[in-house]
Coordinates of C-alpha atoms and ligand atoms in Angstrom, one line a residue:
X1 CA -0.1 0.2 -0.1
X2 CA 1.2 3.3 -1.1
X3 CA 3.0 5.3 1.7
X4 CA 2.3 2.6 4.5
X5 CA 6.0 0.8 3.9
X6 CA 9.3 2.5 4.5
X7 CA 11.9 2.8 2.1
X8 CA 14.1 -0.3 2.9
X9 CA 17.6 0.4 3.6
X10 CA 20.4 -1.1 2.1
X11 CA 22.7 -3.3 4.4
X12 CA 26.0 -5.4 3.8
X13 CA 25.0 -8.7 3.4
X14 CA 25.0 -10.9 6.6
X15 CA 27.1 -13.8 5.7
X16 CA 30.1 -11.1 4.3
X17 CA 29.6 -8.5 7.2
X18 CA 30.2 -11.4 9.8
X19 CA 33.9 -11.6 8.7
X20 CA 34.8 -7.8 8.5
X21 CA 34.6 -4.6 10.7
X22 CA 32.9 -2.5 8.1
X23 CA 29.6 -0.5 8.7
X24 CA 26.5 -2.8 8.5
X25 CA 23.9 -0.3 7.5
X26 CA 24.7 1.4 4.3
X27 CA 22.2 4.3 4.8
X28 CA 20.0 6.0 2.3
X29 CA 21.1 7.7 -1.1
X30 CA 19.6 10.9 -2.1
X31 CA 16.7 9.3 -4.0
X32 CA 15.7 7.0 -1.4
X33 CA 16.0 9.5 1.2
X34 CA 13.8 12.0 -0.8
X35 CA 11.0 9.1 -1.2
X36 CA 11.2 8.2 2.3
X37 CA 10.8 12.0 3.3
X38 CA 7.5 12.4 1.4
X39 CA 5.9 9.8 3.8
X40 CA 6.0 12.3 6.5
X41 CA 2.5 13.7 6.9
X42 CA 3.9 16.9 8.5
X43 CA 1.5 16.7 11.6
X44 CA 0.2 20.2 13.2
X45 CA 1.2 18.4 16.2
X46 CA 4.0 16.6 15.6
X47 CA 4.3 13.8 18.1
X48 CA 7.6 12.7 16.8
X49 CA 9.2 15.7 18.4
X50 CA 7.8 15.1 21.8
X51 CA 9.5 11.8 21.6
X52 CA 13.2 13.4 21.0
X53 CA 14.7 13.7 24.0
X54 CA 16.6 16.7 22.5
X55 CA 13.4 18.0 20.5
X56 CA 14.8 18.2 16.9
X57 CA 12.2 19.9 14.6
X58 CA 11.7 16.6 12.8
X59 CA 8.8 17.8 10.5
X60 CA 10.9 21.0 9.5
X61 CA 14.4 18.9 8.8
X62 CA 12.3 16.2 6.8
X63 CA 10.6 18.9 4.8
X64 CA 13.9 20.4 3.8
X65 CA 15.2 16.9 2.6
X66 CA 11.8 16.6 0.5
X67 CA 12.8 19.9 -1.0
X68 CA 16.6 18.7 -1.7
X69 CA 17.9 21.0 1.0
X70 CA 20.5 19.6 2.8
X71 CA 22.1 22.2 4.1
X72 CA 18.6 23.6 5.6
X73 CA 17.8 20.3 7.0
X74 CA 21.4 20.3 8.8
X75 CA 21.1 23.5 10.4
X76 CA 17.8 22.6 11.4
X77 CA 18.9 19.4 13.3
X78 CA 22.2 21.0 14.5
X79 CA 20.5 23.6 16.6
X80 CA 19.2 20.7 18.8
X81 CA 21.8 18.1 18.2
X82 CA 25.5 18.0 18.2
X83 CA 26.0 14.4 16.9
X84 CA 23.2 13.9 14.2
X85 CA 25.6 11.1 12.4
X86 CA 25.8 9.3 15.8
X87 CA 22.3 9.6 16.4
X88 CA 21.2 8.4 13.1
X89 CA 22.9 5.4 14.0
X90 CA 22.7 4.2 17.4
X91 CA 19.4 6.0 19.0
X92 CA 16.8 3.6 19.8
X93 CA 14.5 5.6 17.5
X94 CA 11.7 2.8 17.7
X95 CA 11.0 3.6 21.4
X96 CA 11.4 7.5 20.9
X97 CA 10.6 9.7 17.8
X98 CA 9.7 6.9 15.4
X99 CA 7.6 5.2 18.3
X100 CA 5.4 8.4 18.1
X101 CA 5.0 8.8 14.6
X102 CA 1.5 8.9 13.3
X103 CA 2.4 6.5 10.4
X104 CA 3.2 3.7 12.8
X105 CA -0.4 3.5 13.5
X106 CA -1.3 1.9 10.2
X107 CA 2.1 0.9 8.6
X108 CA 5.7 1.8 9.1
X109 CA 6.7 4.7 11.0
X110 CA 8.7 7.3 8.8
X111 CA 12.5 6.2 9.2
X112 CA 13.4 9.5 11.1
X113 CA 16.9 7.8 12.0
X114 CA 18.0 7.1 8.6
X115 CA 16.9 10.5 7.4
X116 CA 19.1 12.3 10.3
X117 CA 21.8 10.0 9.1
X118 CA 21.4 10.9 5.5
X119 CA 21.4 14.7 6.2
X120 CA 24.4 14.2 8.6
X121 CA 26.4 12.3 6.3
X122 CA 25.6 14.3 3.2
X123 CA 26.2 17.8 5.1
X124 CA 29.7 16.3 6.3
X125 CA 30.4 15.1 2.7
X126 CA 29.6 19.0 1.6
X127 CA 31.8 20.2 4.3
X128 CA 28.9 22.1 5.7
X129 CA 29.8 22.9 9.8
X130 CA 27.2 24.0 12.5
X131 CA 26.6 27.8 13.3
X132 CA 28.8 28.8 16.2
X133 CA 28.3 31.7 18.9
X134 CA 27.9 35.6 17.5
X135 CA 29.2 37.1 21.0
X136 CA 31.6 36.0 23.4
X137 CA 30.9 35.6 27.1
X138 CA 34.0 36.1 29.2
X139 CA 33.3 32.9 31.1
X140 CA 35.2 29.6 31.5
X141 CA 33.4 26.4 32.0
X142 CA 34.9 23.1 32.6
X143 CA 33.2 19.9 31.2
X144 CA 34.4 16.4 32.4
X145 CA 34.3 13.8 30.1
X146 CA 33.9 13.9 26.1
X147 CA 31.1 11.3 25.8
X148 CA 27.9 12.5 24.3
X149 CA 26.6 14.3 27.2
X150 CA 29.8 16.3 27.7
X151 CA 30.2 16.8 23.9
X152 CA 26.5 18.2 23.8
X153 CA 26.7 20.4 27.1
X154 CA 30.0 21.8 25.5
X155 CA 28.8 22.3 22.2
X156 CA 25.8 24.3 23.6
X157 CA 27.7 26.4 25.9
X158 CA 29.8 27.4 23.1
X159 CA 27.2 28.4 20.8
X160 CA 26.0 30.8 23.7
X161 CA 29.4 32.4 23.8
X162 CA 31.2 30.6 26.9
X163 CA 34.9 29.7 26.8
X164 CA 34.7 25.6 27.4
X165 CA 37.4 23.3 27.9
X166 CA 36.7 19.4 28.1
X167 CA 38.8 17.5 30.0
X168 CA 39.1 13.9 29.1
X169 CA 40.6 10.9 30.8
X170 CA 41.4 9.1 27.9
X171 CA 43.7 10.0 25.2
X172 CA 41.0 9.9 22.4
X173 CA 37.6 12.0 22.8
X174 CA 34.0 10.5 22.3
X175 CA 33.4 8.1 25.4
X176 CA 31.3 5.1 24.8
X177 CA 31.2 6.2 20.9
X178 CA 34.7 5.3 20.6
X179 CA 35.7 2.9 23.1
X180 CA 32.3 0.9 23.5
X181 CA 30.2 0.8 20.3
X182 CA 32.1 -1.2 17.5
X183 CA 33.2 0.4 14.3
X184 CA 30.5 -2.0 12.2
X185 CA 28.0 0.1 14.0
X186 CA 29.6 3.5 14.1
X187 CA 32.4 4.3 12.2
X188 CA 35.1 6.1 14.3
X189 CA 37.4 8.0 11.5
X190 CA 34.7 8.8 9.2
X191 CA 31.8 9.8 11.6
X192 CA 32.3 10.0 15.3
X193 CA 35.8 12.1 14.9
X194 CA 34.2 14.3 12.4
X195 CA 31.1 15.2 14.5
X196 CA 33.7 15.9 17.5
X197 CA 35.6 18.2 15.2
X198 CA 32.5 20.1 14.4
X199 CA 31.8 20.4 18.3
X200 CA 35.6 21.9 18.5
X201 CA 34.8 23.9 15.5
X202 CA 32.5 25.9 17.7
X203 CA 35.5 27.1 19.9
X204 CA 35.6 24.2 22.5
X205 CA 38.8 23.2 23.8
X206 CA 39.8 19.6 24.5
X207 CA 42.4 18.1 26.6
X208 CA 42.9 14.5 26.4
X209 CA 44.6 12.2 29.0
X210 CA 43.4 14.6 31.9
X211 CA 42.0 12.5 35.0
X212 CA 39.7 14.4 36.9
X213 CA 40.2 13.3 40.6
X214 CA 43.7 12.3 39.9
X215 CA 45.5 14.9 37.3
X216 CA 43.7 17.6 38.9
X217 CA 40.6 17.9 41.2
X218 CA 37.1 20.0 40.4
X219 CA 37.6 21.9 43.5
X220 CA 41.3 23.1 42.0
X221 CA 39.5 23.8 38.8
X222 CA 37.1 26.1 40.5
X223 CA 39.6 27.8 43.1
X224 CA 42.8 27.8 41.0
X225 CA 42.1 27.7 37.4
X226 CA 39.3 30.0 37.1
X227 CA 36.2 28.0 36.1
X228 CA 33.0 29.4 37.3
X229 CA 31.1 26.4 36.4
X230 CA 31.8 22.7 36.0
X231 CA 29.6 19.8 34.2
X232 CA 30.5 16.3 35.1
X233 CA 29.7 13.8 32.2
X234 CA 31.9 11.0 33.1
X235 CA 29.7 8.1 32.4
X236 CA 29.2 4.6 34.1
X237 CA 32.2 2.9 33.0
X238 CA 32.9 0.7 35.9
X239 CA 31.8 -3.2 34.9
X240 CA 29.8 -5.7 37.2
X241 CA 30.3 -8.9 37.6
X242 CA 28.4 -12.0 38.8
X243 CA 30.7 -13.1 41.6
X244 CA 30.2 -16.9 40.5
X245 CA 33.0 -19.5 41.0
X246 CA 35.8 -19.1 38.5
X247 CA 35.0 -15.7 37.3
X248 CA 38.7 -14.7 37.7
X249 CA 39.7 -17.4 34.9
X250 CA 42.0 -16.1 32.5
X251 CA 39.9 -15.6 29.2
X252 CA 37.1 -14.1 31.3
X253 CA 36.6 -10.5 30.2
X254 CA 34.3 -7.7 31.0
X255 CA 32.6 -6.7 27.6
X256 CA 34.3 -3.1 28.3
X257 CA 37.7 -4.2 28.3
X258 CA 37.1 -6.5 25.2
X259 CA 35.4 -3.8 23.3
X260 CA 37.8 -1.1 24.2
X261 CA 40.6 -3.4 23.0
X262 CA 39.0 -3.8 19.9
X263 CA 37.5 -0.5 19.2
X264 CA 39.9 2.2 20.9
X265 CA 42.9 0.4 20.5
X266 CA 41.9 -1.3 17.1
X267 CA 43.3 -4.8 18.3
X268 CA 41.3 -6.2 15.5
X269 CA 43.8 -4.8 13.0
X270 CA 46.6 -6.6 12.4
X271 CA 48.9 -3.9 12.4
X272 CA 47.8 -2.5 16.2
X273 CA 49.9 -3.4 18.9
X274 CA 47.1 -4.2 21.3
X275 CA 46.8 -7.9 21.9
X276 CA 43.3 -9.3 21.7
X277 CA 42.0 -12.6 22.4
X278 CA 40.5 -14.3 19.3
X279 CA 38.1 -17.2 20.9
X280 CA 37.4 -20.0 19.1
X281 CA 34.0 -20.6 21.2
X282 CA 33.0 -17.6 23.2
X283 CA 29.9 -17.1 25.9
X284 CA 28.4 -13.7 26.2
X285 CA 26.6 -13.3 29.3
X286 CA 23.6 -10.6 29.2
X287 CA 21.0 -9.7 26.6
X288 CA 21.5 -5.8 26.2
X289 CA 23.1 -3.6 23.4
X290 CA 26.5 -4.1 25.1
X291 CA 26.3 -7.5 25.0
X292 CA 25.2 -7.9 21.0
X293 CA 28.2 -5.7 20.5
X294 CA 30.3 -7.8 22.3
X295 CA 29.1 -10.9 20.9
X296 CA 29.2 -9.6 17.2
X297 CA 32.7 -8.5 17.7
X298 CA 34.0 -12.0 19.0
X299 CA 32.0 -13.3 15.7
X300 CA 33.9 -11.2 13.7
X301 CA 37.0 -12.3 15.3
X302 CA 36.5 -15.8 14.4
X303 CA 34.7 -17.3 17.4
X304 CA 31.4 -19.4 17.4
X305 CA 29.2 -17.3 19.8
X306 CA 26.6 -17.9 22.3
X307 CA 24.5 -15.2 24.1
X308 CA 23.4 -16.6 27.6
X309 CA 20.8 -14.6 29.0
X310 CA 18.5 -15.2 32.0
X311 CA 15.0 -14.2 30.9
X312 CA 13.2 -14.7 27.4
X313 CA 13.6 -13.5 23.8
X314 CA 10.6 -10.8 24.8
X315 CA 12.7 -9.5 27.7
X316 CA 16.0 -8.8 25.9
X317 CA 16.9 -5.5 26.9
X318 CA 18.7 -4.9 23.3
X319 CA 17.3 -2.9 20.6
X320 CA 15.4 -5.3 18.1
X321 CA 17.2 -4.3 15.2
X322 CA 20.7 -5.1 17.0
X323 CA 19.2 -8.8 18.0
X324 CA 18.0 -9.4 14.4
X325 CA 21.4 -8.3 13.1
X326 CA 23.2 -10.6 15.6
X327 CA 21.1 -13.5 14.7
X328 CA 21.5 -13.1 10.8
X329 CA 25.2 -12.9 11.3
X330 CA 24.9 -16.4 13.2
X331 CA 25.1 -15.7 17.1
X332 CA 23.6 -18.5 18.9
X333 CA 20.9 -17.3 21.6
X334 CA 20.6 -19.7 24.8
X335 CA 17.7 -17.8 26.6
X336 CA 16.1 -18.5 30.0
X337 CA 19.9 -19.5 30.9
X338 CA 22.0 -18.6 33.6
X339 CA 25.6 -19.2 34.7
X340 CA 26.5 -20.8 38.0
X341 CA 30.2 -21.6 37.3
X342 CA 33.3 -21.3 35.2
X343 CA 35.8 -23.9 34.8
X344 CA 39.2 -23.6 33.9
X345 CA 42.5 -25.9 33.1
X346 CA 45.4 -26.5 35.4
X347 CA 46.9 -23.2 33.8
X348 CA 44.0 -21.0 34.9
X349 CA 42.7 -20.6 31.2
X350 CA 38.6 -21.0 30.5
X351 CA 37.5 -24.3 29.5
X352 CA 33.6 -24.1 29.8
X353 CA 31.0 -22.7 31.8
X354 CA 28.0 -24.5 33.6
X355 CA 24.6 -22.9 33.1
X356 CA 21.1 -23.6 34.6
X357 CA 17.9 -23.6 32.9
X358 CA 15.5 -20.7 34.2
X359 CA 11.7 -19.9 33.9
X360 CA 9.9 -16.6 34.4
X361 CA 8.1 -16.1 37.9
X362 CA 6.1 -13.3 39.1
X363 CA 7.0 -9.9 38.0
X364 CA 9.6 -8.2 40.0
X365 CA 10.0 -4.0 40.9
X366 CA 10.7 -3.4 37.3
X367 CA 7.4 -5.0 36.3
X368 CA 9.4 -8.0 34.1
X369 CA 8.9 -11.4 35.2
X370 CA 11.7 -12.6 37.5
X371 CA 13.7 -15.3 36.3
X372 CA 13.6 -18.6 38.5
X373 CA 16.2 -21.4 38.4
X374 CA 14.8 -24.8 37.4
X375 CA 16.4 -27.4 39.9
X376 CA 18.5 -30.1 38.5
X377 CA 18.4 -28.6 34.8
X378 CA 22.4 -27.7 35.1
X379 CA 24.4 -28.2 31.7
X380 CA 27.9 -27.5 30.5
X381 CA 28.6 -25.1 27.5
X382 CA 32.6 -25.9 26.2
X383 CA 34.1 -22.5 25.5
X384 CA 37.3 -20.7 25.8
X385 CA 36.2 -17.2 26.9
X386 CA 33.4 -15.6 28.7
X387 CA 32.6 -12.3 28.2
X388 CA 30.6 -10.4 31.0
X389 CA 28.0 -8.0 30.2
X390 CA 25.9 -7.2 33.0
X391 CA 25.9 -3.4 33.4
X392 CA 28.1 -0.8 34.6
X393 CA 28.1 1.8 37.3
X394 CA 30.2 5.3 37.6
X395 CA 33.4 5.1 38.6
X396 CA 33.7 6.8 42.3
X397 CA 36.9 8.6 41.4
X398 CA 35.0 12.1 40.7
X399 CA 32.6 12.1 43.7
X400 CA 35.4 10.7 46.2
X401 CA 37.5 13.8 45.3
X402 CA 35.0 16.4 45.4
X403 CA 34.0 17.9 48.5
X404 CA 30.0 18.2 49.1
X405 CA 29.1 16.2 45.7
X406 CA 26.2 13.9 46.8
X407 CA 25.8 10.6 45.3
X408 CA 23.0 8.2 45.7
X409 CA 23.3 4.3 46.7
X410 CA 23.8 3.3 43.0
X411 CA 26.9 5.5 43.3
X412 CA 25.3 7.9 40.7
X413 CA 25.9 11.7 41.2
X414 CA 22.6 13.3 42.5
X415 CA 21.6 16.1 40.0
X416 CA 18.4 18.0 39.2
X417 CA 16.8 16.6 35.8
X418 CA 15.7 20.4 34.7
X419 CA 19.0 21.9 35.1
X420 CA 21.6 19.1 36.4
X421 CA 22.4 21.2 39.2
X422 CA 24.0 18.8 41.6
X423 CA 24.5 19.5 45.7
X424 CA 27.6 21.4 45.2
X425 CA 27.4 24.9 43.9
X426 CA 28.7 25.6 40.4
X427 CA 29.0 21.9 39.7
X428 CA 26.3 20.1 37.3
X429 CA 26.2 16.7 36.1
X430 CA 24.4 14.7 33.6
X431 CA 24.3 11.4 31.4
X432 CA 25.3 8.0 32.5
X433 CA 27.0 9.4 35.7
X434 CA 23.7 10.6 36.8
X435 CA 21.3 8.0 35.4
X436 CA 23.5 4.8 35.5
X437 CA 23.9 3.3 31.9
X438 CA 21.3 4.6 29.7
X439 CA 21.4 5.9 26.2
X440 CA 23.3 8.2 23.8
X441 CA 20.1 10.7 23.3
X442 CA 19.2 10.8 26.8
X443 CA 22.9 11.6 27.8
X444 CA 22.9 14.3 25.1
X445 CA 19.3 15.5 26.4
X446 CA 21.1 15.7 29.9
X447 CA 23.9 17.7 28.3
X448 CA 21.6 20.0 26.9
X449 CA 19.7 20.6 30.0
X450 CA 22.7 21.5 32.0
X451 CA 24.1 23.5 29.4
X452 CA 20.8 25.9 29.9
X453 CA 21.3 25.3 34.0
X454 CA 24.8 26.6 33.9
X455 CA 23.9 29.7 31.5
X456 CA 21.1 30.5 34.0
X457 CA 23.4 30.3 36.9
X458 CA 26.4 32.1 35.6
X459 CA 24.1 35.0 34.2
X460 CA 22.7 35.3 37.5
X461 CA 25.9 35.2 39.6
Ligands
FAD1 C1 29.4 -1.1 23.8 C2 28.0 -0.3 24.2 C3 27.0 -0.2 23.3 C4 26.0 0.9 23.6 N1 25.0 1.0 22.6 C5 24.2 1.8 22.6 C6 23.4 2.1 21.3 O1 23.3 1.5 20.7 N2 22.3 3.2 21.7 C7 22.3 4.2 22.5 O2 21.8 5.1 22.5 N3 23.4 4.0 23.5 C8 24.1 2.9 23.7 N4 24.9 2.7 24.5 C9 24.9 3.6 25.6 C10 25.6 5.0 25.5 O3 26.6 5.1 24.6 C11 25.6 5.8 26.8 O4 24.5 5.8 27.6 C12 26.2 7.0 26.5 O5 27.6 7.2 26.0 C13 26.4 8.0 27.8 O6 27.3 9.1 27.5 P1 28.2 10.1 28.9 O7 28.3 11.1 28.2 O8 27.1 9.8 29.9 O9 29.2 9.0 29.2 P2 30.4 8.2 28.1 O10 30.0 8.0 26.9 O11 30.4 6.8 29.1 O12 31.6 9.2 28.3 C14 32.3 9.4 29.7 C15 33.6 10.1 29.2 O13 34.0 10.5 30.8 C16 35.6 10.4 30.7 N5 35.7 10.0 31.9 C17 35.4 9.2 33.1 N6 35.9 9.6 34.3 C18 36.9 10.7 33.9 C19 37.8 11.7 34.8 N7 37.7 11.3 36.2 N8 38.2 12.6 34.2 C20 38.1 12.6 32.9 N9 37.3 12.3 32.2 C21 36.7 11.2 32.8 C22 35.5 8.8 30.1 O14 36.8 8.5 29.6 C23 34.5 8.9 29.1 O15 35.1 9.6 27.9 C24 26.0 1.8 24.5 C25 26.8 1.5 25.2 C26 28.0 0.6 25.6 C27 29.0 0.5 26.4

């Protein structure tokens, strides 16, 4: 039926892509994008905008795509988002903008994410940059962390005219965008680095290899280095483990370590000096986006990969698109299954994992049915590597070295949602450091809110 079905997006063939690290999704070309754009009904009360945590004027940019005005579309998006090529690739649009699209009631919602990606990629190829500040304010703001929350907060403050410096602990900027999400979903040189360059083009300064709390503290930045406000966007990079017997064996990794070696340190590339284990048979424990990324990375390194998850298919927290891609590529899903023990040989290397079957019981606090062990259902999976992907929490370094910065029992910084204001005057926070592990766009939304909060604070100071 005309208009009810979205223009399909081209992808690398599943068999071929399972052996390489090139991007899976190939995106729309001009003709495809303009065709898809004609499906937008340009609603008077656009629900898609309400579904977007950074409130992009979606109908306006899609109208501009329809008219072939990519530059206009890019400027419309970049008023609200510093990272459109990133968001067009990794945002869970199905539960945000596209989840609200009226077209979705009787057919496919408009492919808003793929159109955003088309605009950002085409604008980049055309050398179009976001518009910067017209007037400078003589006030210094420090941003800690260069992930999506920090980049967004820094970009928005620079557009308002503030003198902004980002301090990043790692040698490269981008946070999870460079060390977590794999190249085959989010190319680093072609996409992430270019969007970071755009943020820098607004006047934002970037200092890498600076660990706040070790190299210098927040209190020092404010008392000695003239920063009048600080935004903390330090993420949630501390991995959790299961605490089961054998978890200390060699060949057991956190998903963060495995992905950092592969993505940031380019260990998958034969010319890289960073080593990575190339497992023959690998078990990935967990069912979120991070687990899918770890599994698909291990697959590309040559392993047979099993994803072990304690709930069922319906409860998998990863995006449906990612689960679909993983299945197409040959990842095996062992659902309603939970590890109980990891086994190792006499040299301490992993040889296998004992799991137990689960069934779903009564709903827990999260509303999801809780998994319950089926007695006597233990079984073994032989493997030479186990990757734990059970979630992460914020690193306590910043909270433990900043006087008066309140954290909650999950070790997250306590901050007001609307402004990012923390318990310490002049210090604002947002993203995963406040919410715990969440999404790129929520981190960006928090960075935006904090930029407004900082502007209000400094304007009244
Ligand atoms: C593997 C993986 C895949 C994911 N896939 C998706 C996806 O598909 N879609 C999606 O929406 N979300 C996804 N997420 C989640 C998303 O990436 C995060 O929610 C988001 O990056 C959080 O942004 P942030 O700015 O709060 O923190 P981060 O991106 O974690 O950035 C924090 C930065 O702060 C730096 N830092 C930390 N401590 C200090 C310090 N003391 N001093 C200086 N710098 C410091 C860190 O080095 C890091 O660069 C994924 C996460 C992972 C790990």
